[in-house]
Every structure is written in structure tokens, then in C-alpha cells.
Amino acid sequence: MINNINILIGRSFFVLFMFATITSSGQGFLHRDGQKILDGNGNNVLLRGLGIGGLMVQEGYMLKTADFAGPQYQIKQKITDLIGEKNTTEFYNVYKANGLTKRDVDSLAAWGFNSIRLPMHYNLYTLSIEKEPVLGKNTWLEEGFKMTDDLLNWCAANKMYLILDLHAAPGGQGKDANISDYDTTKPSLWESTANQDKMVAFWKKVALRYKDNPWIGGYDVINEPNWNFSGTNQNGCDETKNEPLRALQLRITKAIREVDTNHLVIIEGNCWGNNYKGMFPLWDDNIALSFHKYWSNNDTASIQDIMNLRKEQNVPIWLGESGENSNVWFQEVLKLVESNNIGWAFWPMKKIENIAGVTSVKEPKGYDKLLQYWKDGKDKPFVDEAKAILMQLAENYKIENVIIKHDVIDAMFRQINSTETKPYKQHSLPGKVFATEYDLGPMNHAYADIDYQNLWVSSGKHSEWNSGNQMRNDGVDIQKCNDKTTNGYNVSYIEDGEWLQYTFNLDKAKTFEVAIRYSNENANGKVYLVDENGNKLSKAVSLPASGGNAKWATLSLGTIALKNDINKVRIYFEKGNFNLNYLEFNHQNNQKSSQ
């Protein structure tokens, strides 16, 4: 027995020694060093992350319920009223289990991300103040901590940092109810001392649990607060008086430091994270400022205010949330922040029928019936049918069932460092080349388009960069296609001067007859083929009217010669206002096309 005890003690000391060695000789804790975020070895760390939106905190726009149910409590009530409480619990259990797995984290790491931002809902970790059996006490729930533990383990296995973000604080931290699950019938975070006490206790509990784990990248203590503290601004955001926000974040930081002196604390300003008036002086030596950026110009002026704060306060800044735009905008904003040593976290990972993200969740058959019923209350689906549709939705959230958006990933990582174009897929000639399968690459290198990003915050004008909102996230407009031969999509809303490029790799020089499959209302389109240097490969051909946008026709562009090597062929739209399904390449004198 004594020998066994000695062996166990020896093994315990060995394990502790190995853990200490790994921690001290590994990456260590992320921390502030002046205006930089460094790891334990003193290396500058540029965070490249993704926010796992919709997992713990559902938002209506991600589920197509925004018109009638924006915050999660309303979404959950709609589901419960339709299929009952027991079935609803079953749905949410599967939804959360499928929404994030080790395979998801492995995929993010493989794509190039080195961090994850976890948007947390406090009610997965503790009861609401209304449900607490003893007022002022905190009942802790294991579900949220277990989900966080699992994610942290998966991050550590991939050497990724996990940043914990309190997205839905007790009571809700803003009038923008969708992002914080704010219920207007109950006291908000700012109207309830009990809610604030619970939030402080929450962060102390979290910090105590993770204080020794170096793969926790930081504590993002409150997401996008938006509150009118002075009572004079009707837009739900106070531009000047942010003292209550400062006081709460100071109090939370103090509670964290009682148990955890290792981790970076990340704070946010009012007005969706960006208004830091009244927030200084800072109160901790290991602190960073977060800012969020959506739908604005990508120039130095757009981030100058937060960079000024970085210099004045001598602290790091972090783009804690961005996205929901075109690939052009993604490429531009990431170039901008990385060139200024600013790390980032994009948003979100999974959303139904999403082009502007790294994945898209397929809408299950029949889901439109549920949406319509929830909207107008008519034609209520049977419980079994509704449950089956929702369980299929939960199944579709598995990483193996989503559509991976390779064009978005390519824009976020490769394209910020290279203008090289790559084939979207390997095209075999002779054969049909679908118009929507143009090359991957930056605008003006793989394609050219007139409307290619949404800058409404800067310009005041909303713009749909892909007017069809299908398949890809470039400026190219793509819609679903009804032609008899199709990959499901066609290029649409074509404007004068736009073009698309396709790469072909031939083992010997060949001559092809080229035709296009198109549709239009009027005879006003005109196209020709060029190489990547702008040299014409074919004559310009005018497109006769096909008989309508749903009636397709085939038209020859003549003969072109391609070399024994890599060929980059562009179809140039001298005149637009038509739809394009595919280009067809046939060996010379073997044209197969029909009107």
C-alpha cells in the first residue's frame, strides 16, 4: 500500500511538473504589453477569429424569424407554442449539440483561424433573477460550463485561443433586443441591481474556473451595450454619459482579479461597442479595448478614432466583431486592420441560407410553412410535422451537413495577401462551363462588378452586392436558374462593363467553337471573349431577345484558339441586362447548340 501511494504521489508530481513545464515553455497567457497583445513568450499575437453566433444566443435574422420573433425568448416561445415544451427541449438539445463540435473547431483551424469568440447566454450558466429560489443567491447550471469546457478542450487541441464573450447579460444590456435576448417586460441589466450583481458573480465564477488555462484568450465582459443612460437620446444609445457602463465593467474586472490575475480583460464602449466617452481612465494593467465594424468604408479614417484611443491609453485594440458583407469588403477590412496590427473576430459561423459567412445552413423542406404560420397564425402545421421539420433543421447544423463557403474563406485569408486567381473548380474541355463557376480571386482580377459591397453606415444607402443572394459572396449577382441544364444558378443583373474569368489547363493547343446560354427580355446585350491581358479572343456579338428571362437561348460567339498551358479566358459584357447560364466549348466544327 505504501509503495502504491508513493508511486501515485510520484506520478502526481510528475503530471504537475509536466503541466507547469508545458505552460511555462508553451505559449503562456495572452496579455497586454503596451499597445500589443503578446503571448507568454513575448511574441506579438494577431488574433484571427470567428464568433460562434446563434449557438447559445439565437438571433431571429439567422433563423429567418426576425419579422415576428427577434430575440431568443420569442423564438423559443413560438416553437414551444407549436410543438410543446418537451419537444422544444429535445429540439434545443440537438440544436446545441450539432451547432458546435470538435469537427467544427478542427475545420476552423484548418481554414486559418487561430481563435474563437464564444457568445454566451448567461441563462445556460445560472438562473435568471426571476427564477432564483432565494433572492440574491446564484444557482449555477452545469450546461453552459460543460459546453465551454468542451469547446476549450477542442481549441487547445488545435492551439487556438478561446475568447469568452457575454453576449446576453442578465436582464439584457441594450434596447437592441435581438442581440442580448432583452425582454422589455422585465428589468434590464441597467434597471436592476440584482441583475448587475448576478453578472459580476457570473464573471467571477467563470474566471475561477478558467484562471489557469492559457488557451483562454480573454474575457470580453459585455457585448455591444446600447443604452440611453441620460434619458435624452431616443435612439437607445447615449453618446456622452457612459458612467454606469464604466462602473459595471470596473466592478466586474475587480471581481475577476480576485481569482484570476492571468487573463486579458476586454471591455466595450456603449453604442454597440464603439462609444468610449466617459470610460477613462482605465482601471487595470491587463486590459484591451474592443470595437465593432460593419457596413462602413475601409479606410484609415474609419478606424482612426479607436487607433487614437490605443495610442492615448497605451492599450491594445481588437476588432471583436465584423462581417455581414461581401468578399470585397472582407478582404479590404482585414487588410486594413492587420496592417495596423489589429486582431479580429468575424461573425457568424452558421446561418440559414447564408452567402456572407464561412458556412451556410440548408433550409429544411417545409420550414417555410412554419415561418408563414408563425408570421400570420394561419394554417397551423401538425405537431409531428412541425417537430420533424425542426429536428431536420437541427440536423442541418452539423458541420458535415452545412455548405462550406470556400469563396469566403479564400477572400478572408489568401486574397488579403495575393491577387492571384485560382479555378473555382477544374473545368474539362470540351464541355459546359457554368457562368457562376468563375475563378476565385479579388475583384478586377477574377471578375469585375459595378455593385460589390454594402456601405450604408458611411453612405446612408443600402446596397445588395449580390442581388440574387445565391451561391457566392462576391459582387457578382447570382440567382436560381430554371434552365433545363444547370448547376442550379445563373449570373443575373449583368451591367455594362462587367466581366468574369475562367481558368483552363490544356495538355495541348486546341481550337474551340464557343457558345453561350442566355436569357433576356430585350435585344440589348453584347459580349466578347478576351484573355487576362485584355486581348480579344472573339468578336463582339449582340444578343437577340430570347423571349423572356425564363426562356433560354444559345448563341455562338465563334471560334477561339487556346494554348498548351494555363489559359485565363474572360467573358466581357460590353452591354448587359441579360442572364447567363453557361459557356459551352466544343471542338471546332462540332458545335452542339439550339435555340
Coordinates of C-alpha atoms in Angstrom, one line a residue:
M1 CA 0.0 0.0 0.0
I2 CA 2.8 2.4 1.0
N3 CA 4.6 1.6 -2.3
N4 CA 1.5 2.2 -4.3
I5 CA 0.9 5.5 -2.5
N6 CA 4.5 6.6 -3.2
I7 CA 4.0 5.6 -6.9
L8 CA 0.8 7.6 -7.1
I9 CA 2.4 10.6 -5.3
G10 CA 5.3 10.4 -7.7
R11 CA 3.0 10.2 -10.7
S12 CA 1.1 13.2 -9.4
F13 CA 4.2 15.3 -9.0
F14 CA 5.3 14.2 -12.5
V15 CA 1.9 15.3 -14.0
L16 CA 2.1 18.6 -12.1
F17 CA 5.7 19.2 -13.2
M18 CA 4.8 18.4 -16.8
F19 CA 1.8 20.8 -16.8
A20 CA 4.0 23.5 -15.3
T21 CA 6.7 22.9 -17.9
I22 CA 4.2 22.9 -20.8
T23 CA 2.6 26.1 -19.5
S24 CA 5.8 28.0 -18.9
S25 CA 7.6 26.8 -22.1
G26 CA 4.5 27.0 -24.3
Q27 CA 2.5 30.0 -25.5
G28 CA 1.7 31.2 -22.0
F29 CA -1.2 33.7 -21.3
L30 CA -2.2 36.4 -23.8
H31 CA -1.5 39.7 -22.1
R32 CA -1.2 43.4 -22.8
D33 CA 2.3 44.8 -23.4
G34 CA 1.7 48.5 -24.2
Q35 CA -0.4 48.6 -27.4
K36 CA 0.3 45.0 -28.3
I37 CA -1.2 41.6 -27.3
L38 CA 1.7 39.2 -26.6
D39 CA 1.8 35.5 -25.7
G40 CA 3.8 34.2 -22.8
N41 CA 7.0 34.1 -24.9
G42 CA 6.7 37.7 -25.8
N43 CA 5.5 37.1 -29.4
N44 CA 3.1 39.5 -30.9
V45 CA -0.3 37.7 -31.4
L46 CA -2.6 38.8 -34.2
L47 CA -5.9 37.1 -33.4
R48 CA -7.9 35.8 -36.4
G49 CA -11.1 34.6 -35.0
L50 CA -14.7 33.7 -35.7
G51 CA -17.7 34.3 -33.4
I52 CA -20.0 31.3 -33.0
G53 CA -23.2 33.3 -33.3
G54 CA -26.5 31.6 -32.9
L55 CA -25.3 28.7 -30.7
M56 CA -26.0 29.9 -27.2
V57 CA -27.9 33.0 -28.2
Q58 CA -30.2 32.7 -31.1
E59 CA -31.0 35.8 -33.2
G60 CA -34.0 36.0 -35.4
Y61 CA -32.3 37.1 -38.6
M62 CA -30.1 33.9 -38.5
L63 CA -33.2 31.7 -38.4
K64 CA -35.4 33.9 -40.8
T65 CA -37.8 34.8 -37.9
A66 CA -36.7 38.4 -37.5
D67 CA -40.0 39.8 -38.8
F68 CA -42.0 38.3 -35.9
A69 CA -39.5 36.9 -33.4
G70 CA -36.2 38.6 -33.0
P71 CA -34.8 37.8 -29.5
Q72 CA -34.3 34.2 -28.5
Y73 CA -37.1 34.1 -25.8
Q74 CA -39.6 35.0 -28.6
I75 CA -38.2 32.4 -30.9
K76 CA -38.4 29.7 -28.2
Q77 CA -41.9 30.7 -27.3
K78 CA -43.0 30.3 -31.0
I79 CA -41.5 26.8 -31.1
T80 CA -43.0 25.8 -27.7
D81 CA -46.5 27.0 -28.7
L82 CA -46.3 24.9 -31.8
I83 CA -44.7 21.6 -30.7
G84 CA -44.9 21.7 -26.9
E85 CA -42.4 22.1 -24.1
K86 CA -41.0 18.5 -24.2
N87 CA -40.4 18.5 -27.9
T88 CA -38.9 22.0 -27.7
T89 CA -36.4 20.8 -25.1
E90 CA -35.5 17.9 -27.4
F91 CA -35.0 20.3 -30.3
Y92 CA -32.7 22.6 -28.4
N93 CA -30.7 19.8 -27.0
V94 CA -29.9 18.5 -30.5
Y95 CA -29.6 22.0 -32.0
K96 CA -26.9 22.9 -29.5
A97 CA -25.1 19.6 -29.7
N98 CA -24.9 19.8 -33.5
G99 CA -24.2 23.5 -33.6
L100 CA -20.6 23.1 -32.4
T101 CA -18.5 20.0 -32.3
K102 CA -14.8 19.2 -32.4
R103 CA -15.1 18.8 -36.1
D104 CA -16.2 22.4 -36.4
V105 CA -13.2 23.6 -34.5
D106 CA -10.9 21.4 -36.5
S107 CA -12.3 22.9 -39.6
L108 CA -11.8 26.5 -38.4
A109 CA -8.2 25.7 -37.6
A110 CA -7.6 24.1 -41.0
W111 CA -9.1 27.2 -42.7
G112 CA -6.7 29.6 -41.0
F113 CA -8.5 30.8 -37.8
N114 CA -6.4 30.9 -34.6
S115 CA -9.2 31.9 -32.2
I116 CA -12.9 31.6 -31.5
R117 CA -15.2 34.1 -29.8
L118 CA -17.9 32.3 -27.9
P119 CA -21.1 34.4 -27.5
M120 CA -22.5 33.2 -24.2
H121 CA -26.1 33.4 -22.8
Y122 CA -25.9 33.8 -19.0
N123 CA -29.0 31.6 -18.6
L124 CA -27.0 28.5 -19.6
Y125 CA -24.8 29.1 -16.6
T126 CA -27.1 30.5 -13.9
L127 CA -30.8 31.1 -13.3
S128 CA -32.4 34.4 -14.0
I129 CA -33.2 36.6 -11.0
E130 CA -36.9 35.8 -11.5
K131 CA -36.3 32.1 -11.2
E132 CA -33.8 32.1 -8.3
P133 CA -35.4 30.3 -5.3
V134 CA -33.5 32.7 -2.9
L135 CA -33.3 36.4 -3.9
G136 CA -29.7 37.5 -4.1
K137 CA -28.3 33.9 -4.4
N138 CA -26.9 32.3 -7.5
T139 CA -27.9 28.9 -8.7
W140 CA -25.2 27.6 -11.1
L141 CA -26.1 25.4 -14.1
E142 CA -23.7 22.9 -15.5
E143 CA -24.8 23.0 -19.1
G144 CA -23.1 26.3 -20.1
F145 CA -19.9 25.4 -18.3
K146 CA -19.9 21.9 -19.9
M147 CA -20.3 23.4 -23.4
T148 CA -17.5 25.9 -22.6
D149 CA -15.2 23.1 -21.3
D150 CA -15.7 21.0 -24.4
L151 CA -15.0 24.0 -26.7
L152 CA -11.9 24.9 -24.7
N153 CA -10.6 21.4 -25.0
W154 CA -11.1 21.4 -28.7
C155 CA -9.4 24.8 -29.0
A156 CA -6.4 23.6 -27.0
A157 CA -6.1 20.6 -29.2
N158 CA -5.9 22.9 -32.2
K159 CA -3.7 25.5 -30.4
M160 CA -6.5 28.1 -30.8
Y161 CA -7.4 30.8 -28.3
L162 CA -11.0 30.9 -26.9
I163 CA -12.3 34.4 -26.0
L164 CA -15.4 34.3 -23.8
D165 CA -18.0 36.9 -24.7
L166 CA -21.1 37.6 -22.6
H167 CA -23.5 38.2 -25.4
A168 CA -26.7 38.0 -23.4
A169 CA -26.2 39.5 -19.9
P170 CA -28.7 39.1 -17.1
G171 CA -31.7 41.3 -18.0
G172 CA -30.3 42.3 -21.3
Q173 CA -27.7 45.1 -21.9
G174 CA -29.4 47.0 -24.7
K175 CA -32.7 48.1 -26.3
D176 CA -31.5 46.1 -29.4
A177 CA -33.2 43.1 -28.0
N178 CA -32.2 40.6 -30.7
I179 CA -28.5 40.6 -29.8
S180 CA -29.0 40.4 -26.0
D181 CA -32.3 38.5 -25.6
Y182 CA -33.8 41.5 -23.8
D183 CA -37.3 41.1 -22.6
T184 CA -39.0 44.5 -22.2
T185 CA -41.5 43.1 -19.7
K186 CA -38.6 42.5 -17.2
P187 CA -36.0 44.8 -15.7
S188 CA -32.9 45.2 -17.9
L189 CA -29.3 44.9 -16.7
W190 CA -29.3 48.7 -16.2
E191 CA -32.5 48.8 -14.3
S192 CA -31.7 46.1 -11.8
T193 CA -29.0 45.9 -9.1
A194 CA -29.8 42.2 -8.8
N195 CA -29.0 41.6 -12.5
Q196 CA -25.8 43.5 -12.2
D197 CA -24.8 41.5 -9.1
K198 CA -25.5 38.3 -11.0
M199 CA -23.3 39.5 -13.9
V200 CA -20.5 40.2 -11.5
A201 CA -20.9 36.8 -9.8
F202 CA -21.0 35.2 -13.2
W203 CA -17.7 36.6 -14.3
K204 CA -16.0 35.7 -11.0
K205 CA -17.3 32.1 -11.3
V206 CA -16.0 31.9 -14.9
A207 CA -12.7 33.4 -14.0
L208 CA -12.3 31.0 -11.1
R209 CA -12.9 28.0 -13.4
Y210 CA -10.6 29.0 -16.2
K211 CA -7.9 31.1 -14.3
D212 CA -5.1 28.6 -15.0
N213 CA -5.9 27.8 -18.6
P214 CA -3.6 29.6 -21.1
W215 CA -5.9 28.8 -24.1
I216 CA -8.5 31.3 -22.8
G217 CA -7.6 34.3 -24.8
G218 CA -9.5 36.8 -22.7
Y219 CA -12.8 37.8 -21.1
D220 CA -15.0 40.0 -23.4
V221 CA -17.1 41.1 -20.5
I222 CA -20.1 42.7 -22.2
N223 CA -21.2 42.6 -25.9
E224 CA -22.5 45.7 -27.7
P225 CA -24.1 47.6 -24.8
N226 CA -26.6 50.1 -26.3
W227 CA -28.4 52.1 -23.6
N228 CA -29.6 55.6 -23.2
F229 CA -28.3 56.4 -19.7
S230 CA -29.2 60.1 -19.8
G231 CA -32.7 59.6 -20.9
T232 CA -32.4 62.2 -23.7
N233 CA -31.5 60.1 -26.7
Q234 CA -34.4 58.2 -28.3
N235 CA -32.2 56.0 -30.4
G236 CA -31.4 53.7 -27.5
C237 CA -27.8 54.8 -27.2
D238 CA -26.3 57.6 -25.0
E239 CA -23.5 59.4 -26.8
T240 CA -22.0 61.1 -23.7
K241 CA -23.0 59.7 -20.3
N242 CA -21.5 56.2 -20.0
E243 CA -20.6 56.2 -16.3
P244 CA -22.8 53.3 -15.4
L245 CA -21.2 51.1 -18.1
R246 CA -17.7 52.1 -16.9
A247 CA -18.7 51.4 -13.3
L248 CA -20.0 47.9 -14.0
Q249 CA -17.1 46.9 -16.1
L250 CA -14.7 48.2 -13.4
R251 CA -16.6 46.2 -10.8
I252 CA -16.5 43.0 -13.0
T253 CA -12.8 43.4 -13.5
K254 CA -12.2 43.8 -9.8
A255 CA -14.2 40.5 -9.2
I256 CA -12.2 38.7 -11.9
R257 CA -8.9 39.9 -10.4
E258 CA -9.8 38.5 -7.0
V259 CA -9.4 35.0 -8.5
D260 CA -7.6 35.4 -11.8
T261 CA -4.6 37.7 -12.4
N262 CA -3.6 35.9 -15.6
H263 CA -6.1 36.7 -18.3
L264 CA -6.7 39.7 -20.5
V265 CA -9.9 41.7 -19.8
I266 CA -11.6 43.1 -22.9
I267 CA -14.0 46.0 -22.5
E268 CA -16.5 47.5 -24.8
G269 CA -18.0 51.0 -25.2
N270 CA -21.6 52.0 -25.5
C271 CA -23.5 52.3 -28.8
W272 CA -22.8 48.7 -29.9
G273 CA -19.3 48.7 -28.5
N274 CA -17.7 51.8 -30.1
N275 CA -18.5 54.8 -27.9
Y276 CA -15.9 55.2 -25.2
K277 CA -16.8 58.6 -23.9
G278 CA -16.7 58.7 -20.2
M279 CA -14.9 55.3 -20.0
F280 CA -11.5 56.6 -19.0
P281 CA -9.1 56.4 -17.1
L282 CA -8.7 52.7 -17.4
W283 CA -8.5 50.7 -14.2
D284 CA -6.4 47.6 -14.9
D285 CA -2.9 46.9 -16.4
N286 CA -4.0 43.9 -18.5
I287 CA -6.9 45.3 -20.5
A288 CA -7.8 45.8 -24.2
L289 CA -10.4 47.8 -26.0
S290 CA -12.8 46.1 -28.4
F291 CA -14.6 47.8 -31.3
H292 CA -17.1 46.5 -33.9
K293 CA -17.2 47.4 -37.5
Y294 CA -20.0 46.8 -40.0
W295 CA -21.0 48.4 -43.4
S296 CA -18.5 51.3 -43.3
N297 CA -15.7 52.4 -45.6
N298 CA -12.5 50.5 -45.2
D299 CA -10.0 53.3 -44.9
T300 CA -7.8 54.6 -42.1
A301 CA -10.3 57.3 -41.3
S302 CA -12.9 54.6 -40.4
I303 CA -10.8 53.3 -37.6
Q304 CA -8.8 56.4 -36.7
D305 CA -10.8 57.1 -33.5
I306 CA -10.1 53.7 -32.0
M307 CA -6.5 53.9 -33.0
N308 CA -6.2 57.3 -31.3
L309 CA -7.6 55.7 -28.1
R310 CA -5.0 52.9 -28.5
K311 CA -2.2 55.5 -28.5
E312 CA -3.7 57.8 -25.9
Q313 CA -4.4 55.0 -23.4
N314 CA -1.4 52.8 -24.4
V315 CA -3.6 49.6 -24.7
P316 CA -4.2 47.1 -27.4
I317 CA -7.4 47.3 -29.6
W318 CA -9.3 44.3 -31.1
L319 CA -11.9 44.2 -33.8
G320 CA -14.2 42.0 -31.7
E321 CA -17.0 41.7 -34.4
S322 CA -17.3 42.3 -38.1
G323 CA -18.7 40.7 -41.2
E324 CA -22.1 40.5 -42.9
N325 CA -20.8 42.0 -46.2
S326 CA -19.2 41.0 -49.5
N327 CA -15.9 39.2 -50.1
V328 CA -14.6 42.5 -51.4
W329 CA -15.4 44.2 -48.1
F330 CA -14.0 41.3 -46.1
Q331 CA -10.7 41.5 -48.0
E332 CA -10.5 45.2 -47.6
V333 CA -11.3 45.3 -43.8
L334 CA -8.9 42.5 -43.0
K335 CA -6.1 44.2 -44.9
L336 CA -6.8 47.4 -43.1
V337 CA -6.8 46.0 -39.6
E338 CA -4.0 43.6 -40.0
S339 CA -1.7 46.2 -41.5
N340 CA -2.3 48.2 -38.3
N341 CA -1.6 45.2 -36.0
I342 CA -5.3 44.8 -35.0
G343 CA -6.6 41.3 -34.5
W344 CA -10.2 40.4 -35.4
A345 CA -13.2 38.1 -34.9
F346 CA -15.7 37.8 -37.7
W347 CA -19.4 37.0 -37.4
P348 CA -21.1 34.5 -37.6
M349 CA -20.3 30.9 -38.4
K350 CA -23.7 29.3 -39.1
K351 CA -26.8 30.9 -40.5
I352 CA -29.7 29.6 -42.7
E353 CA -29.2 30.2 -46.4
N354 CA -26.1 32.4 -45.8
I355 CA -23.7 33.6 -48.5
A356 CA -21.8 36.0 -46.3
G357 CA -20.2 33.5 -44.0
V358 CA -17.8 30.6 -43.9
T359 CA -20.8 28.2 -43.9
S360 CA -24.4 28.1 -44.9
V361 CA -27.1 26.0 -43.2
K362 CA -29.6 24.5 -45.6
E363 CA -33.2 25.4 -45.0
P364 CA -35.1 22.1 -44.5
K365 CA -38.1 21.3 -46.6
G366 CA -41.3 22.6 -45.0
Y367 CA -39.6 25.3 -42.9
D368 CA -41.3 28.0 -44.9
K369 CA -44.6 26.6 -43.7
L370 CA -43.5 27.1 -40.1
L371 CA -42.3 30.6 -40.8
Q372 CA -45.6 31.5 -42.5
Y373 CA -47.7 30.2 -39.6
W374 CA -45.6 32.0 -37.0
K375 CA -46.0 35.2 -39.0
D376 CA -49.7 35.2 -39.7
G377 CA -51.2 32.5 -37.5
K378 CA -52.9 30.7 -40.4
D379 CA -52.7 27.0 -41.4
K380 CA -51.1 25.6 -38.3
P381 CA -48.9 22.6 -39.1
F382 CA -49.5 19.4 -37.2
V383 CA -47.2 18.8 -34.2
D384 CA -45.5 15.8 -35.7
E385 CA -44.8 17.5 -39.0
A386 CA -43.5 20.7 -37.3
K387 CA -41.3 18.7 -35.0
A388 CA -39.8 16.7 -37.9
I389 CA -39.0 19.9 -39.7
L390 CA -37.3 21.4 -36.7
M391 CA -35.3 18.3 -36.0
Q392 CA -34.1 18.3 -39.6
L393 CA -33.1 21.9 -39.1
A394 CA -31.0 20.8 -36.1
E395 CA -29.5 18.0 -38.1
N396 CA -28.6 20.5 -40.9
Y397 CA -26.5 22.4 -38.3
K398 CA -23.9 19.6 -38.2
I399 CA -20.7 20.7 -39.9
E400 CA -20.9 17.7 -42.3
N401 CA -24.3 18.9 -43.5
V402 CA -23.6 22.6 -44.0
I403 CA -22.4 24.2 -47.2
I404 CA -18.7 25.3 -46.9
K405 CA -18.3 28.7 -48.5
H406 CA -14.8 28.3 -50.0
D407 CA -15.1 31.7 -51.7
V408 CA -15.5 33.4 -48.4
I409 CA -12.6 31.6 -46.8
D410 CA -10.4 32.3 -49.8
A411 CA -11.2 36.0 -49.6
M412 CA -10.5 36.2 -45.8
F413 CA -7.2 34.5 -45.9
R414 CA -5.5 34.0 -49.3
Q415 CA -6.8 37.1 -51.0
I416 CA -5.6 39.6 -48.4
N417 CA -2.0 38.6 -49.4
S418 CA -2.4 37.7 -53.1
T419 CA -4.1 38.9 -56.2
E420 CA -3.5 35.5 -57.9
T421 CA -6.6 33.9 -59.3
K422 CA -7.5 30.2 -58.9
P423 CA -10.0 28.0 -60.6
Y424 CA -13.3 27.7 -58.7
K425 CA -13.4 24.2 -60.0
Q426 CA -11.4 22.2 -62.6
H427 CA -13.2 22.7 -65.9
S428 CA -13.0 20.0 -68.6
L429 CA -13.0 21.0 -72.2
P430 CA -14.8 20.3 -74.4
G431 CA -17.9 20.8 -72.2
K432 CA -20.1 23.3 -70.5
V433 CA -18.7 25.8 -68.1
F434 CA -21.3 27.3 -65.8
A435 CA -21.1 31.0 -65.5
T436 CA -21.3 31.1 -61.7
E437 CA -18.2 28.9 -61.5
Y438 CA -15.8 31.8 -62.4
D439 CA -12.4 31.9 -60.8
L440 CA -11.6 32.6 -57.1
G441 CA -9.8 35.8 -56.6
P442 CA -10.1 39.6 -55.9
M443 CA -12.3 41.8 -57.8
N444 CA -10.7 43.2 -61.0
H445 CA -8.6 40.0 -61.1
A446 CA -11.2 37.2 -61.2
Y447 CA -14.2 39.3 -62.1
A448 CA -15.4 42.9 -62.3
D449 CA -18.7 44.2 -61.0
I450 CA -20.4 47.6 -60.5
D451 CA -22.0 47.0 -57.1
Y452 CA -19.8 44.9 -54.8
Q453 CA -20.3 45.9 -51.1
N454 CA -22.7 47.5 -48.7
L455 CA -21.5 50.8 -47.1
W456 CA -24.8 52.1 -45.7
V457 CA -23.2 53.3 -42.4
S458 CA -20.9 55.6 -44.4
S459 CA -23.1 56.4 -47.4
G460 CA -26.6 56.2 -45.9
K461 CA -27.5 53.9 -48.8
H462 CA -28.1 50.1 -48.6
S463 CA -26.7 48.1 -51.4
E464 CA -27.1 44.4 -52.3
W465 CA -23.7 43.3 -53.6
N466 CA -25.2 40.0 -54.9
S467 CA -28.7 40.9 -55.8
G468 CA -29.8 37.3 -56.2
N469 CA -28.3 36.4 -52.8
Q470 CA -27.3 32.9 -54.0
M471 CA -24.2 30.7 -54.1
R472 CA -21.3 33.1 -53.8
N473 CA -20.4 36.3 -51.8
D474 CA -18.6 38.4 -54.5
G475 CA -20.1 41.4 -56.2
V476 CA -21.4 39.1 -59.0
D477 CA -25.2 38.8 -59.0
I478 CA -26.4 35.2 -58.9
Q479 CA -29.9 33.8 -58.8
K480 CA -31.5 30.4 -59.0
C481 CA -31.8 29.0 -62.6
N482 CA -34.8 27.4 -64.2
D483 CA -33.0 26.2 -67.4
K484 CA -33.1 22.5 -68.3
T485 CA -29.3 22.2 -68.0
T486 CA -28.0 24.0 -64.9
N487 CA -25.9 23.8 -61.8
G488 CA -28.8 25.4 -60.1
Y489 CA -27.7 29.0 -60.6
N490 CA -27.1 31.7 -63.3
V491 CA -25.4 35.1 -63.3
S492 CA -28.0 37.8 -63.4
Y493 CA -28.5 41.6 -63.3
I494 CA -25.5 42.0 -65.6
E495 CA -24.4 45.6 -66.2
D496 CA -22.3 47.2 -68.9
G497 CA -18.5 46.7 -68.4
E498 CA -18.6 43.8 -66.0
W499 CA -16.7 40.6 -66.8
L500 CA -16.0 37.0 -65.5
Q501 CA -12.8 35.0 -65.8
Y502 CA -12.3 31.2 -66.1
T503 CA -9.1 29.2 -66.0
F504 CA -8.5 26.2 -68.2
N505 CA -5.4 24.0 -68.2
L506 CA -4.9 22.2 -71.5
D507 CA -2.4 19.5 -72.3
K508 CA -2.1 20.7 -75.9
A509 CA -3.2 23.7 -78.0
K510 CA -6.8 23.4 -79.2
T511 CA -9.4 25.4 -81.1
F512 CA -13.0 25.5 -79.8
E513 CA -16.3 26.8 -81.0
V514 CA -17.8 28.7 -78.1
A515 CA -21.5 29.4 -77.4
I516 CA -23.3 31.0 -74.5
R517 CA -26.6 30.1 -72.9
Y518 CA -28.5 33.2 -72.0
S519 CA -31.9 34.8 -71.5
N520 CA -33.3 38.3 -71.7
E521 CA -36.4 40.4 -72.3
N522 CA -34.9 42.7 -74.9
A523 CA -32.2 42.6 -77.5
N524 CA -29.6 44.8 -75.8
G525 CA -26.8 42.5 -74.6
K526 CA -23.4 42.4 -76.2
V527 CA -20.4 40.2 -75.3
Y528 CA -17.0 39.0 -76.4
L529 CA -14.1 36.9 -75.1
V530 CA -10.6 38.2 -74.1
D531 CA -7.6 36.8 -72.4
E532 CA -6.3 38.1 -69.0
N533 CA -4.3 40.9 -70.6
G534 CA -7.4 42.2 -72.5
N535 CA -6.5 40.8 -75.9
K536 CA -9.6 39.9 -77.8
L537 CA -10.2 36.2 -78.5
S538 CA -13.5 36.6 -80.2
K539 CA -15.6 39.2 -82.0
A540 CA -18.3 41.1 -80.1
V541 CA -21.7 39.5 -80.6
S542 CA -25.1 41.1 -79.9
L543 CA -27.7 39.0 -78.1
P544 CA -31.1 38.8 -79.7
A545 CA -34.1 38.7 -77.4
S546 CA -34.7 35.2 -76.1
G547 CA -38.4 35.7 -75.4
G548 CA -38.1 36.5 -71.7
N549 CA -35.9 36.0 -68.6
A550 CA -37.3 32.5 -68.1
K551 CA -36.8 31.4 -71.8
W552 CA -33.3 30.4 -72.6
A553 CA -31.4 30.5 -75.9
T554 CA -28.0 29.5 -77.2
L555 CA -25.8 31.8 -79.3
S556 CA -22.4 31.2 -80.9
L557 CA -19.5 33.5 -80.2
G558 CA -17.4 32.0 -82.9
T559 CA -14.1 30.2 -82.8
I560 CA -11.2 30.7 -80.3
A561 CA -7.7 29.2 -80.0
L562 CA -6.3 28.2 -76.6
K563 CA -2.7 27.4 -75.9
N564 CA -1.0 24.3 -74.5
D565 CA -0.8 25.7 -70.9
I566 CA -2.9 27.6 -68.5
N567 CA -5.5 29.8 -70.2
K568 CA -7.4 32.5 -68.4
V569 CA -10.4 33.4 -70.5
R570 CA -12.7 36.3 -69.7
I571 CA -16.2 37.0 -71.0
Y572 CA -16.6 40.7 -71.2
F573 CA -20.1 42.2 -71.1
E574 CA -19.9 45.3 -73.3
K575 CA -23.7 45.6 -72.9
G576 CA -25.6 44.0 -70.1
N577 CA -29.2 43.5 -69.0
F578 CA -29.4 39.7 -69.6
N579 CA -28.8 36.4 -67.7
L580 CA -26.0 34.0 -68.3
N581 CA -26.3 30.2 -67.5
Y582 CA -23.1 28.7 -69.1
L583 CA -20.5 28.9 -71.8
E584 CA -20.1 25.8 -74.0
F585 CA -16.8 24.8 -75.6
N586 CA -16.9 22.3 -78.5
H587 CA -14.2 21.1 -80.8
Q588 CA -14.2 23.1 -84.0
N589 CA -16.9 22.0 -86.5
N590 CA -18.7 20.1 -83.8
Q591 CA -21.0 22.7 -82.4
K592 CA -24.0 21.4 -80.5
S593 CA -26.4 24.2 -79.6
S594 CA -30.0 25.0 -80.1
Q595 CA -32.4 27.9 -79.7

